[in-house]
C-alpha cells in the first residue's frame, strides 16, 4: 500500500475520540516527500475538538513545511469519509488544490482534487 495511506491508517489508531468513538487519521505529504500525520483530538467541551486533517496541517506548518502535494484521510466507514467543511478551508489555505485520497480499513480508496470538494473558496487573495 502507498506509504501515505499506511501513515493515515496508522495514526488513526492514536485518535482521542472518547466522545464520538469516530477515529480519523490524516497524513499530509510535503514537497520534500516528508509525511506529517494527525489524528482527531476530542475535548469534553465538544466544540474544541480538532479534526485529524487540521492537526496534520498545523503540525506540518509548525515543523517548517510550506508546500504540499497530497493528503490522505483514513476512517472506518464504507462510504469513504471526506474532510469536513472547516478542514476544507484550512487545507485550501495552506495546501491549495492538492490531491485528497480517502481510504477505509478495508483498503478501499478514492482520489479527489480539493478544488472539486471546495469549489468557490474564500482565501487570503480577497484581503491581500
Ligand atoms: N473528524 C475528523 O477528524 N475529520 C473529518 O474529516 C471528519 C470528522 C472527527 C471530528 C470528531 O472527533 C469526529 O470525527 C466525529 O465528528
Coordinates of N, CA and C and ligand atoms in Angstrom, one line a residue:
X1 N 0.8 -1.2 0.0 CA 0.0 0.0 0.0 C 0.9 1.3 0.0
X2 N 0.4 2.3 -0.6 CA 1.0 3.6 -0.6 C 1.4 4.0 0.8
X3 N 2.6 4.4 1.1 CA 3.1 4.8 2.5 C 2.2 5.9 3.1
X4 N 1.7 6.8 2.2 CA 0.9 7.9 2.7 C -0.4 7.4 3.3
X5 N -1.0 6.4 2.6 CA -2.2 5.8 3.1 C -1.9 5.0 4.4
X6 N -0.8 4.3 4.4 CA -0.5 3.5 5.6 C -0.3 4.4 6.8
X7 N 0.3 5.6 6.5 CA 0.5 6.5 7.6 C -0.8 7.0 8.2
X8 N -1.7 7.3 7.3 CA -3.0 7.8 7.7 C -3.8 6.7 8.5
X9 N -3.7 5.5 8.1 CA -4.4 4.4 8.8 C -3.7 4.2 10.2
X10 N -2.4 4.3 10.2 CA -1.6 4.0 11.5 C -1.9 5.1 12.5
X11 N -1.9 6.4 12.1 CA -2.1 7.4 13.1 C -3.5 7.5 13.5
X12 N -4.4 7.0 12.7 CA -5.8 6.9 13.2 C -6.0 6.2 14.5
X13 N -5.1 5.2 14.7 CA -5.1 4.5 16.0 C -4.9 5.3 17.2
X14 N -4.2 6.5 17.0 CA -3.9 7.4 18.1 C -5.1 8.4 18.4
X15 N -6.1 8.3 17.6 CA -7.2 9.3 17.8 C -7.7 9.3 19.2
X16 N -8.0 10.5 19.7 CA -8.5 10.7 21.0 C -10.0 11.0 20.8
X17 N -10.8 9.9 20.6 CA -12.2 10.1 20.2 C -13.1 9.5 21.2
X18 N -12.9 9.9 22.5 CA -13.7 9.2 23.6 C -15.2 9.6 23.6
X19 N -15.5 10.6 22.9 CA -16.9 11.1 22.9 C -17.7 10.5 21.7
X20 N -17.1 10.7 20.5 CA -17.8 10.2 19.3 C -17.5 8.8 19.0
X21 N -16.3 8.3 19.5 CA -15.8 7.0 19.1 C -15.4 6.9 17.6
X22 N -15.4 8.0 16.9 CA -15.2 8.0 15.5 C -13.7 8.4 15.3
X23 N -12.9 7.5 14.9 CA -11.4 7.7 14.8 C -11.1 8.1 13.4
X24 N -10.3 9.2 13.2 CA -9.9 9.6 11.9 C -8.3 9.8 11.9
X25 N -7.7 9.4 10.8 CA -6.3 9.7 10.7 C -6.0 10.5 9.4
X26 N -5.0 11.4 9.4 CA -4.7 12.1 8.2 C -3.2 12.1 8.0
X27 N -2.7 12.1 6.8 CA -1.3 12.1 6.5 C -1.1 13.1 5.3
X28 N -0.2 14.0 5.6 CA 0.0 15.1 4.6 C 1.4 15.0 4.1
X29 N 1.5 15.0 2.8 CA 2.9 14.8 2.1 C 3.4 16.2 1.7
X30 N 4.6 16.6 2.1 CA 5.1 17.8 1.6 C 6.0 17.7 0.4
X31 N 6.5 18.8 -0.2 CA 7.2 18.7 -1.4 C 8.6 18.1 -1.3
X32 N 9.0 17.9 -0.1 CA 10.3 17.1 0.1 C 10.0 15.6 0.3
X33 N 8.7 15.2 0.2 CA 8.4 13.8 0.4 C 8.2 13.4 1.8
X34 N 8.2 14.4 2.7 CA 8.1 14.1 4.2 C 6.6 14.0 4.5
X35 N 6.2 13.1 5.4 CA 4.9 12.8 5.8 C 4.6 13.4 7.2
X36 N 3.5 14.2 7.3 CA 3.1 14.8 8.5 C 1.7 14.2 8.9
X37 N 1.6 13.6 10.1 CA 0.4 12.9 10.4 C -0.4 13.7 11.4
X38 N -1.7 13.3 11.5 CA -2.6 13.9 12.6 C -3.7 13.0 12.8
X39 N -4.3 13.0 14.0 CA -5.5 12.3 14.3 C -6.4 13.3 15.0
X40 N -7.7 12.9 15.0 CA -8.7 13.8 15.7 C -8.5 13.8 17.2
X41 N -8.6 14.9 17.9 CA -8.4 15.1 19.3 C -9.6 15.8 19.8
X42 N -10.4 15.0 20.6 CA -11.7 15.5 21.1 C -11.5 16.1 22.5
X43 N -12.5 16.8 22.9 CA -12.5 17.6 24.1 C -13.8 17.5 24.8
X44 N -13.8 17.6 26.1 CA -15.1 17.5 26.9 C -16.0 18.6 26.5
X45 N -15.5 19.8 26.2 CA -16.3 20.9 25.6 C -16.2 20.7 24.1
X46 N -17.1 19.9 23.6 CA -17.0 19.3 22.3 C -16.5 20.2 21.2
X47 N -16.9 21.5 21.3 CA -16.5 22.4 20.2 C -15.0 22.7 20.1
X48 N -14.3 22.3 21.0 CA -12.8 22.5 20.9 C -12.1 21.3 20.2
X49 N -12.9 20.3 19.9 CA -12.3 19.2 19.1 C -11.6 19.7 17.9
X50 N -10.5 19.0 17.6 CA -9.7 19.4 16.3 C -9.7 18.1 15.5
X51 N -10.0 18.3 14.2 CA -10.1 17.1 13.3 C -8.6 16.7 12.9
X52 N -8.5 15.5 12.5 CA -7.3 14.9 12.1 C -6.5 15.7 11.0
X53 N -7.3 16.2 10.0 CA -6.7 16.9 8.9 C -6.0 18.2 9.4
X54 N -6.7 18.9 10.3 CA -6.2 20.2 10.8 C -5.0 19.9 11.7
X55 N -5.0 18.9 12.5 CA -3.8 18.5 13.3 C -2.6 18.3 12.4
X56 N -2.8 17.6 11.3 CA -1.7 17.3 10.4 C -1.2 18.6 9.7
X57 N -2.1 19.4 9.3 CA -1.7 20.7 8.7 C -0.9 21.5 9.7
X58 N -1.4 21.7 10.9 CA -0.8 22.6 11.9 C 0.6 22.0 12.3
X59 N 0.6 20.7 12.5 CA 1.9 20.1 12.8 C 2.9 20.3 11.7
X60 N 2.5 20.2 10.5 CA 3.4 20.4 9.3 C 3.9 21.8 9.3
X61 N 3.0 22.7 9.4 CA 3.4 24.2 9.4 C 4.4 24.5 10.5
X62 N 4.1 23.9 11.7 CA 5.0 24.2 12.8 C 6.3 23.6 12.7
X63 N 6.4 22.6 11.8 CA 7.8 22.0 11.5 C 8.5 22.7 10.4
X64 N 7.8 23.7 9.8 CA 8.5 24.5 8.7 C 8.1 24.1 7.3
X65 N 7.3 23.1 7.2 CA 6.9 22.7 5.8 C 5.9 23.8 5.2
X66 N 6.0 24.0 3.9 CA 5.2 25.1 3.4 C 4.5 24.7 2.1
X67 N 5.0 23.6 1.4 CA 4.3 23.2 0.1 C 3.9 21.7 0.3
X68 N 2.7 21.4 -0.2 CA 2.2 20.1 0.0 C 1.6 19.5 -1.3
X69 N 1.7 18.2 -1.4 CA 1.2 17.6 -2.7 C 0.0 16.7 -2.5
X70 N -0.1 16.0 -1.4 CA -1.3 15.1 -1.2 C -1.6 15.0 0.3
X71 N -2.9 14.8 0.5 CA -3.3 14.4 1.9 C -4.2 13.2 1.8
X72 N -3.9 12.3 2.8 CA -4.7 11.0 2.9 C -5.6 11.1 4.1
X73 N -6.8 10.7 4.0 CA -7.7 10.7 5.2 C -8.3 9.3 5.4
X74 N -8.1 8.7 6.6 CA -8.5 7.4 6.9 C -9.6 7.3 7.9
X75 N -10.6 6.6 7.7 CA -11.7 6.4 8.6 C -12.3 5.0 8.4
X76 N -13.1 4.5 9.4 CA -13.7 3.2 9.3 C -15.1 3.3 8.8
X77 N -15.3 3.7 7.6 CA -16.6 3.9 7.0 C -16.6 3.2 5.6
X78 N -17.7 2.6 5.3 CA -17.8 2.0 3.9 C -17.9 3.1 2.9
X79 N -18.7 4.1 3.1 CA -18.7 5.3 2.2 C -17.6 6.1 2.7
X80 N -16.6 6.3 1.9 CA -15.3 7.0 2.4 C -15.6 8.4 2.9
X81 N -14.9 8.7 4.0 CA -15.1 9.9 4.8 C -14.3 11.0 4.2
X82 N -14.9 12.1 3.7 CA -14.2 13.3 3.2 C -13.9 14.3 4.3
X83 N -13.0 15.2 4.1 CA -12.8 16.3 5.1 C -14.0 17.1 5.4
X84 N -14.2 17.5 6.6 CA -15.4 18.4 6.9 C -15.1 19.8 6.3
X85 N -16.1 20.6 6.4 CA -16.0 22.0 5.8 C -14.9 22.8 6.4
X86 N -14.8 22.8 7.7 CA -13.7 23.6 8.3 C -12.3 23.1 7.8
X87 N -12.1 21.8 7.7 CA -10.9 21.3 7.2 C -10.6 21.6 5.8
X88 N -11.7 21.6 5.0 CA -11.5 22.0 3.5 C -11.0 23.4 3.5
X89 N -11.5 24.3 4.3 CA -11.0 25.7 4.3 C -9.5 25.8 4.7
X90 N -9.1 25.1 5.7 CA -7.7 25.1 6.2 C -6.8 24.4 5.2
X91 N -7.3 23.3 4.6 CA -6.5 22.6 3.6 C -6.3 23.5 2.4
X92 N -7.3 24.2 2.0 CA -7.2 25.1 0.8 C -6.2 26.2 1.1
X93 N -6.3 26.9 2.3 CA -5.4 28.0 2.6 C -4.0 27.6 2.7
X94 N -3.7 26.4 3.2 CA -2.3 26.0 3.4 C -1.7 25.1 2.3
X95 N -2.6 24.5 1.6 CA -2.1 23.5 0.6 C -2.6 23.7 -0.8
X96 N -3.6 24.6 -1.0 CA -4.1 24.8 -2.3 C -4.8 23.6 -2.9
X97 N -4.8 23.5 -4.2 CA -5.6 22.4 -4.8 C -4.8 21.1 -4.8
X98 N -4.7 20.5 -3.6 CA -3.9 19.3 -3.5 C -4.8 18.1 -3.8
X99 N -4.2 16.9 -4.0 CA -4.9 15.7 -4.2 C -5.4 15.2 -2.8
X100 N -6.6 14.8 -2.7 CA -7.1 14.3 -1.4 C -7.5 12.8 -1.6
X101 N -6.8 11.9 -0.9 CA -7.0 10.5 -1.1 C -7.7 10.0 0.2
X102 N -8.9 9.4 0.0 CA -9.7 8.8 1.1 C -9.4 7.3 1.1
X103 N -9.4 6.8 2.3 CA -9.1 5.4 2.5 C -9.9 4.8 3.7
X104 N -10.4 3.6 3.6 CA -11.0 3.0 4.7 C -10.2 1.7 5.2
X105 N -10.7 1.1 6.2 CA -9.9 0.0 6.8 C -9.9 -1.2 5.9
X106 N -10.8 -1.3 5.0 CA -10.8 -2.4 4.0 C -9.8 -2.2 2.8
X107 N -9.2 -1.0 2.9 CA -8.3 -0.6 1.8 C -8.9 0.0 0.6
X108 N -10.2 0.3 0.7 CA -10.9 1.0 -0.4 C -10.4 2.4 -0.5
X109 N -10.1 2.9 -1.7 CA -9.6 4.3 -1.8 C -10.3 5.1 -2.9
X110 N -10.2 6.4 -2.8 CA -10.8 7.3 -3.8 C -9.9 8.5 -3.8
X111 N -9.6 9.0 -5.0 CA -8.8 10.2 -5.1 C -9.6 11.4 -5.7
X112 N -9.5 12.5 -5.0 CA -10.2 13.7 -5.5 C -9.3 14.9 -5.4
X113 N -9.6 16.0 -6.2 CA -8.9 17.2 -6.1 C -9.7 18.1 -5.1
X114 N -8.9 18.8 -4.2 CA -9.6 19.7 -3.3 C -10.5 20.7 -3.9
X115 N -10.1 21.2 -5.1 CA -11.0 22.2 -5.8 C -12.4 21.6 -6.1
X116 N -12.5 20.3 -6.3 CA -13.8 19.8 -6.5 C -14.6 19.6 -5.2
X117 N -13.9 19.4 -4.1 CA -14.6 19.3 -2.8 C -14.9 20.7 -2.3
X118 N -14.2 21.7 -2.8 CA -14.3 23.1 -2.2 C -14.2 24.1 -3.3
X119 N -15.3 24.2 -4.1 CA -15.2 24.8 -5.4 C -15.1 26.3 -5.5
X120 N -15.6 27.0 -4.5 CA -15.5 28.5 -4.6 C -15.0 29.1 -3.3
X121 N -13.7 28.9 -3.1 CA -13.1 29.2 -1.7 C -13.0 30.7 -1.5
X122 N -13.1 31.0 -0.2 CA -12.6 32.3 0.3 C -11.2 32.1 0.8
X123 N -10.3 33.0 0.4 CA -8.9 32.8 0.9 C -8.3 34.2 0.9
X124 N -7.0 34.2 1.3 CA -6.3 35.4 1.5 C -6.2 36.3 0.3
X125 N -6.4 35.8 -0.9 CA -6.3 36.6 -2.1 C -7.4 37.7 -2.1
X126 N -8.5 37.5 -1.3 CA -9.5 38.5 -1.3 C -9.1 39.7 -0.4
X127 N -8.2 39.5 0.6 CA -7.9 40.5 1.5 C -6.5 41.1 1.4
X128 N -5.7 40.5 0.5 CA -4.3 40.9 0.3 C -4.3 42.3 -0.4
Ligands
LIG1 N1 -13.4 14.2 12.1 C1 -12.2 14.3 11.6 O1 -11.2 14.2 12.4 N2 -12.0 14.5 10.3 C2 -13.1 14.5 9.4 O2 -12.8 14.7 8.2 C3 -14.4 14.3 9.9 C4 -14.6 14.4 11.4 C5 -13.6 13.9 13.6 C6 -14.1 15.1 14.4 C7 -14.7 14.3 15.6 O3 -13.7 14.0 16.5 C8 -15.2 13.0 15.0 O4 -14.5 12.9 13.7 C9 -16.7 13.0 14.8 O5 -17.1 14.1 14.0

